[in-house]
Amino acid sequence: MKTFTQFSFIALLLFSINSFGQTDTTQLIKDWQRAKAYTLEYLETMPESGYALKPTPDMCSFAEQMLHLTDGNYGLAAATLGQKNPIERGASEKSTDKSKANTIKMVMAGYDFIIQGIKKMNPSQYGENIKMFGDREMTRLTALNKCFEHQTHHRGQTTVYIRLAGTKPPQEKLF
């Protein structure tokens, strides 16, 4: 019995070591879909009048923060996925239509771009090294994680905007 237990432990350990560091594409897609849904909750929670809200004059408006998030999603994902960016750099933020409806449409399209790109990737590409920002070398998976971090950061910043608009931000969405 002791030998079987030791064998089971060793087998479990080897399985864990073999699995460690591997990326589950399905989970990666689910995480991005969750981020998209969570961001949509933020966008829907903010009243139309709050889209022009700037906490201080030198800060971006709520719409501009969300559109910056979108420009990052497109730019970082295009570089990571090895695809052409379907929009001009900074085009979302430069949009003259920063209405609630148009901002939601543009932000959701940015998430769709990333999700569709990940679906097209072969998991063997995750470990490939690429250059980002000119000279920073990292794996495609690391770059995807940087993109995820960027959108999380800017969505989180907009929590204050929503509170300043007199509204309660959406509940945290970790799962």
PDB file of C-alpha atoms in Angstrom:
ATOM      1  CA  MET A   1       0.000   0.000   0.000  1.00  0.00           C
ATOM      2  CA  LYS A   2       2.855   2.347   0.861  1.00  0.00           C
ATOM      3  CA  THR A   3       4.379   1.801  -2.606  1.00  0.00           C
ATOM      4  CA  PHE A   4       1.058   2.557  -4.305  1.00  0.00           C
ATOM      5  CA  THR A   5       0.695   5.767  -2.293  1.00  0.00           C
ATOM      6  CA  GLN A   6       4.236   6.824  -3.158  1.00  0.00           C
ATOM      7  CA  PHE A   7       3.595   5.986  -6.818  1.00  0.00           C
ATOM      8  CA  SER A   8       0.353   7.987  -6.762  1.00  0.00           C
ATOM      9  CA  PHE A   9       2.123  10.947  -5.213  1.00  0.00           C
ATOM     10  CA  ILE A  10       4.937  10.802  -7.771  1.00  0.00           C
ATOM     11  CA  ALA A  11       2.456  10.463 -10.652  1.00  0.00           C
ATOM     12  CA  LEU A  12       0.455  13.429  -9.375  1.00  0.00           C
ATOM     13  CA  LEU A  13       3.635  15.471  -8.937  1.00  0.00           C
ATOM     14  CA  LEU A  14       4.829  14.667 -12.468  1.00  0.00           C
ATOM     15  CA  PHE A  15       1.401  15.527 -13.888  1.00  0.00           C
ATOM     16  CA  SER A  16       1.453  18.830 -12.007  1.00  0.00           C
ATOM     17  CA  ILE A  17       4.958  19.667 -13.213  1.00  0.00           C
ATOM     18  CA  ASN A  18       4.028  18.752 -16.777  1.00  0.00           C
ATOM     19  CA  SER A  19       0.873  20.886 -16.612  1.00  0.00           C
ATOM     20  CA  PHE A  20       2.536  23.822 -14.876  1.00  0.00           C
ATOM     21  CA  GLY A  21       3.207  26.685 -17.242  1.00  0.00           C
ATOM     22  CA  GLN A  22       0.936  25.386 -19.969  1.00  0.00           C
ATOM     23  CA  THR A  23      -1.860  27.655 -21.021  1.00  0.00           C
ATOM     24  CA  ASP A  24      -5.416  26.571 -21.445  1.00  0.00           C
ATOM     25  CA  THR A  25      -6.778  28.467 -24.458  1.00  0.00           C
ATOM     26  CA  THR A  26     -10.323  27.829 -23.291  1.00  0.00           C
ATOM     27  CA  GLN A  27      -9.589  29.535 -19.963  1.00  0.00           C
ATOM     28  CA  LEU A  28      -7.804  32.406 -21.684  1.00  0.00           C
ATOM     29  CA  ILE A  29     -10.875  33.010 -23.854  1.00  0.00           C
ATOM     30  CA  LYS A  30     -13.191  32.748 -20.844  1.00  0.00           C
ATOM     31  CA  ASP A  31     -11.100  35.332 -18.988  1.00  0.00           C
ATOM     32  CA  TRP A  32     -11.325  37.767 -21.900  1.00  0.00           C
ATOM     33  CA  GLN A  33     -15.065  37.136 -22.261  1.00  0.00           C
ATOM     34  CA  ARG A  34     -15.466  37.820 -18.540  1.00  0.00           C
ATOM     35  CA  ALA A  35     -13.431  41.028 -18.881  1.00  0.00           C
ATOM     36  CA  LYS A  36     -15.645  42.077 -21.792  1.00  0.00           C
ATOM     37  CA  ALA A  37     -18.832  41.408 -19.818  1.00  0.00           C
ATOM     38  CA  TYR A  38     -17.459  43.220 -16.767  1.00  0.00           C
ATOM     39  CA  THR A  39     -16.451  46.247 -18.833  1.00  0.00           C
ATOM     40  CA  LEU A  40     -19.904  46.267 -20.417  1.00  0.00           C
ATOM     41  CA  GLU A  41     -21.402  46.426 -16.913  1.00  0.00           C
ATOM     42  CA  TYR A  42     -19.248  49.494 -16.234  1.00  0.00           C
ATOM     43  CA  LEU A  43     -20.285  51.099 -19.511  1.00  0.00           C
ATOM     44  CA  GLU A  44     -23.971  50.408 -18.883  1.00  0.00           C
ATOM     45  CA  THR A  45     -23.815  51.556 -15.251  1.00  0.00           C
ATOM     46  CA  MET A  46     -22.485  55.005 -16.123  1.00  0.00           C
ATOM     47  CA  PRO A  47     -25.342  57.356 -17.027  1.00  0.00           C
ATOM     48  CA  GLU A  48     -25.132  59.037 -20.444  1.00  0.00           C
ATOM     49  CA  SER A  49     -24.344  62.355 -18.729  1.00  0.00           C
ATOM     50  CA  GLY A  50     -21.337  60.768 -17.023  1.00  0.00           C
ATOM     51  CA  TYR A  51     -19.560  59.912 -20.256  1.00  0.00           C
ATOM     52  CA  ALA A  52     -18.151  63.462 -20.436  1.00  0.00           C
ATOM     53  CA  LEU A  53     -17.281  63.505 -16.712  1.00  0.00           C
ATOM     54  CA  LYS A  54     -13.694  64.436 -15.844  1.00  0.00           C
ATOM     55  CA  PRO A  55     -12.725  64.180 -12.152  1.00  0.00           C
ATOM     56  CA  THR A  56     -10.273  67.050 -12.742  1.00  0.00           C
ATOM     57  CA  PRO A  57      -9.818  69.216 -15.845  1.00  0.00           C
ATOM     58  CA  ASP A  58      -6.509  67.583 -16.796  1.00  0.00           C
ATOM     59  CA  MET A  59      -7.886  64.022 -16.654  1.00  0.00           C
ATOM     60  CA  CYS A  60      -9.573  62.033 -19.397  1.00  0.00           C
ATOM     61  CA  SER A  61     -13.335  61.816 -19.422  1.00  0.00           C
ATOM     62  CA  PHE A  62     -15.017  58.500 -18.616  1.00  0.00           C
ATOM     63  CA  ALA A  63     -15.546  57.893 -22.353  1.00  0.00           C
ATOM     64  CA  GLU A  64     -11.923  58.772 -23.115  1.00  0.00           C
ATOM     65  CA  GLN A  65     -10.675  56.324 -20.445  1.00  0.00           C
ATOM     66  CA  MET A  66     -12.763  53.531 -21.943  1.00  0.00           C
ATOM     67  CA  LEU A  67     -11.696  54.435 -25.463  1.00  0.00           C
ATOM     68  CA  HIS A  68      -8.049  54.490 -24.362  1.00  0.00           C
ATOM     69  CA  LEU A  69      -8.600  50.993 -22.959  1.00  0.00           C
ATOM     70  CA  THR A  70      -9.934  50.038 -26.397  1.00  0.00           C
ATOM     71  CA  ASP A  71      -6.992  51.545 -28.276  1.00  0.00           C
ATOM     72  CA  GLY A  72      -4.727  49.519 -25.995  1.00  0.00           C
ATOM     73  CA  ASN A  73      -6.725  46.371 -26.628  1.00  0.00           C
ATOM     74  CA  TYR A  74      -6.388  46.805 -30.380  1.00  0.00           C
ATOM     75  CA  GLY A  75      -2.756  47.899 -30.427  1.00  0.00           C
ATOM     76  CA  LEU A  76      -1.373  45.464 -27.880  1.00  0.00           C
ATOM     77  CA  ALA A  77      -3.418  42.552 -29.202  1.00  0.00           C
ATOM     78  CA  ALA A  78      -2.507  43.218 -32.846  1.00  0.00           C
ATOM     79  CA  ALA A  79       1.196  43.191 -31.976  1.00  0.00           C
ATOM     80  CA  THR A  80       0.786  40.123 -29.768  1.00  0.00           C
ATOM     81  CA  LEU A  81      -1.296  38.157 -32.240  1.00  0.00           C
ATOM     82  CA  GLY A  82       0.843  39.128 -35.225  1.00  0.00           C
ATOM     83  CA  GLN A  83      -2.144  40.742 -36.935  1.00  0.00           C
ATOM     84  CA  LYS A  84      -2.696  44.101 -38.565  1.00  0.00           C
ATOM     85  CA  ASN A  85      -4.411  46.559 -36.257  1.00  0.00           C
ATOM     86  CA  PRO A  86      -7.845  47.143 -37.826  1.00  0.00           C
ATOM     87  CA  ILE A  87      -7.936  50.729 -36.541  1.00  0.00           C
ATOM     88  CA  GLU A  88      -5.447  53.578 -36.697  1.00  0.00           C
ATOM     89  CA  ARG A  89      -3.373  54.050 -33.552  1.00  0.00           C
ATOM     90  CA  GLY A  90      -5.382  56.125 -31.076  1.00  0.00           C
ATOM     91  CA  ALA A  91      -8.443  56.239 -33.343  1.00  0.00           C
ATOM     92  CA  SER A  92     -10.889  55.277 -30.596  1.00  0.00           C
ATOM     93  CA  GLU A  93      -9.811  58.110 -28.298  1.00  0.00           C
ATOM     94  CA  LYS A  94      -9.848  60.563 -31.209  1.00  0.00           C
ATOM     95  CA  SER A  95     -13.442  59.692 -32.051  1.00  0.00           C
ATOM     96  CA  THR A  96     -15.710  62.723 -32.119  1.00  0.00           C
ATOM     97  CA  ASP A  97     -18.694  60.605 -31.076  1.00  0.00           C
ATOM     98  CA  LYS A  98     -18.134  59.796 -27.413  1.00  0.00           C
ATOM     99  CA  SER A  99     -21.780  59.071 -26.707  1.00  0.00           C
ATOM    100  CA  LYS A 100     -22.695  56.158 -24.492  1.00  0.00           C
ATOM    101  CA  ALA A 101     -24.010  54.073 -27.393  1.00  0.00           C
ATOM    102  CA  ASN A 102     -20.980  54.656 -29.626  1.00  0.00           C
ATOM    103  CA  THR A 103     -18.474  54.160 -26.818  1.00  0.00           C
ATOM    104  CA  ILE A 104     -20.088  50.836 -25.899  1.00  0.00           C
ATOM    105  CA  LYS A 105     -20.046  49.761 -29.550  1.00  0.00           C
ATOM    106  CA  MET A 106     -16.360  50.644 -29.975  1.00  0.00           C
ATOM    107  CA  VAL A 107     -15.214  49.095 -26.690  1.00  0.00           C
ATOM    108  CA  MET A 108     -17.059  45.832 -27.340  1.00  0.00           C
ATOM    109  CA  ALA A 109     -15.561  45.623 -30.841  1.00  0.00           C
ATOM    110  CA  GLY A 110     -12.083  45.908 -29.307  1.00  0.00           C
ATOM    111  CA  TYR A 111     -12.766  42.976 -27.008  1.00  0.00           C
ATOM    112  CA  ASP A 112     -14.163  40.958 -29.920  1.00  0.00           C
ATOM    113  CA  PHE A 113     -10.928  41.594 -31.847  1.00  0.00           C
ATOM    114  CA  ILE A 114      -8.846  40.103 -29.045  1.00  0.00           C
ATOM    115  CA  ILE A 115     -11.142  37.146 -28.383  1.00  0.00           C
ATOM    116  CA  GLN A 116     -11.316  36.216 -32.067  1.00  0.00           C
ATOM    117  CA  GLY A 117      -7.535  36.567 -32.348  1.00  0.00           C
ATOM    118  CA  ILE A 118      -6.922  34.245 -29.406  1.00  0.00           C
ATOM    119  CA  LYS A 119      -9.310  31.701 -30.920  1.00  0.00           C
ATOM    120  CA  LYS A 120      -7.181  31.697 -34.094  1.00  0.00           C
ATOM    121  CA  MET A 121      -3.889  31.237 -32.221  1.00  0.00           C
ATOM    122  CA  ASN A 122      -2.202  27.892 -31.938  1.00  0.00           C
ATOM    123  CA  PRO A 123      -1.209  27.286 -28.287  1.00  0.00           C
ATOM    124  CA  SER A 124       2.318  26.520 -29.490  1.00  0.00           C
ATOM    125  CA  GLN A 125       2.601  30.260 -30.301  1.00  0.00           C
ATOM    126  CA  TYR A 126       2.211  31.309 -26.653  1.00  0.00           C
ATOM    127  CA  GLY A 127       5.884  30.683 -25.934  1.00  0.00           C
ATOM    128  CA  GLU A 128       7.185  32.506 -29.021  1.00  0.00           C
ATOM    129  CA  ASN A 129       9.228  35.612 -28.291  1.00  0.00           C
ATOM    130  CA  ILE A 130       8.118  38.885 -29.825  1.00  0.00           C
ATOM    131  CA  LYS A 131       9.259  42.471 -29.454  1.00  0.00           C
ATOM    132  CA  MET A 132       6.870  44.982 -27.952  1.00  0.00           C
ATOM    133  CA  PHE A 133       7.361  48.722 -27.660  1.00  0.00           C
ATOM    134  CA  GLY A 134      10.396  48.538 -29.911  1.00  0.00           C
ATOM    135  CA  ASP A 135      12.906  46.716 -27.751  1.00  0.00           C
ATOM    136  CA  ARG A 136      11.075  44.771 -25.061  1.00  0.00           C
ATOM    137  CA  GLU A 137      11.222  41.065 -25.751  1.00  0.00           C
ATOM    138  CA  MET A 138       8.577  38.829 -24.233  1.00  0.00           C
ATOM    139  CA  THR A 139       6.506  35.784 -25.084  1.00  0.00           C
ATOM    140  CA  ARG A 140       3.175  36.171 -26.811  1.00  0.00           C
ATOM    141  CA  LEU A 141       1.480  34.919 -23.645  1.00  0.00           C
ATOM    142  CA  THR A 142       3.253  37.549 -21.529  1.00  0.00           C
ATOM    143  CA  ALA A 143       2.180  40.212 -24.022  1.00  0.00           C
ATOM    144  CA  LEU A 144      -1.431  38.978 -23.841  1.00  0.00           C
ATOM    145  CA  ASN A 145      -1.207  39.217 -20.064  1.00  0.00           C
ATOM    146  CA  LYS A 146       0.122  42.798 -20.362  1.00  0.00           C
ATOM    147  CA  CYS A 147      -2.854  43.620 -22.561  1.00  0.00           C
ATOM    148  CA  PHE A 148      -5.198  42.112 -19.968  1.00  0.00           C
ATOM    149  CA  GLU A 149      -3.463  44.100 -17.232  1.00  0.00           C
ATOM    150  CA  HIS A 150      -3.834  47.333 -19.237  1.00  0.00           C
ATOM    151  CA  GLN A 151      -7.585  46.965 -19.720  1.00  0.00           C
ATOM    152  CA  THR A 152      -8.046  45.986 -16.070  1.00  0.00           C
ATOM    153  CA  HIS A 153      -6.096  49.050 -14.937  1.00  0.00           C
ATOM    154  CA  HIS A 154      -8.147  51.509 -16.975  1.00  0.00           C
ATOM    155  CA  ARG A 155     -11.480  49.898 -16.173  1.00  0.00           C
ATOM    156  CA  GLY A 156     -10.523  50.089 -12.494  1.00  0.00           C
ATOM    157  CA  GLN A 157      -9.755  53.795 -12.829  1.00  0.00           C
ATOM    158  CA  THR A 158     -13.297  54.415 -14.011  1.00  0.00           C
ATOM    159  CA  THR A 159     -14.712  53.177 -10.701  1.00  0.00           C
ATOM    160  CA  VAL A 160     -14.076  56.659  -9.309  1.00  0.00           C
ATOM    161  CA  TYR A 161     -15.860  58.253 -12.278  1.00  0.00           C
ATOM    162  CA  ILE A 162     -18.944  56.127 -11.670  1.00  0.00           C
ATOM    163  CA  ARG A 163     -18.987  57.068  -7.981  1.00  0.00           C
ATOM    164  CA  LEU A 164     -18.551  60.754  -8.834  1.00  0.00           C
ATOM    165  CA  ALA A 165     -21.579  60.415 -11.113  1.00  0.00           C
ATOM    166  CA  GLY A 166     -23.545  59.274  -8.048  1.00  0.00           C
ATOM    167  CA  THR A 167     -23.826  55.670  -9.156  1.00  0.00           C
ATOM    168  CA  LYS A 168     -22.590  52.441  -7.593  1.00  0.00           C
ATOM    169  CA  PRO A 169     -19.985  50.562  -9.655  1.00  0.00           C
ATOM    170  CA  PRO A 170     -20.602  46.941 -10.634  1.00  0.00           C
ATOM    171  CA  GLN A 171     -19.712  44.169  -8.197  1.00  0.00           C
ATOM    172  CA  GLU A 172     -16.286  42.583  -8.678  1.00  0.00           C
ATOM    173  CA  LYS A 173     -16.303  39.810 -11.287  1.00  0.00           C
ATOM    174  CA  LEU A 174     -13.410  37.441 -10.641  1.00  0.00           C
ATOM    175  CA  PHE A 175     -15.139  34.332 -11.942  1.00  0.00           C
TER     176      PHE A 175
END
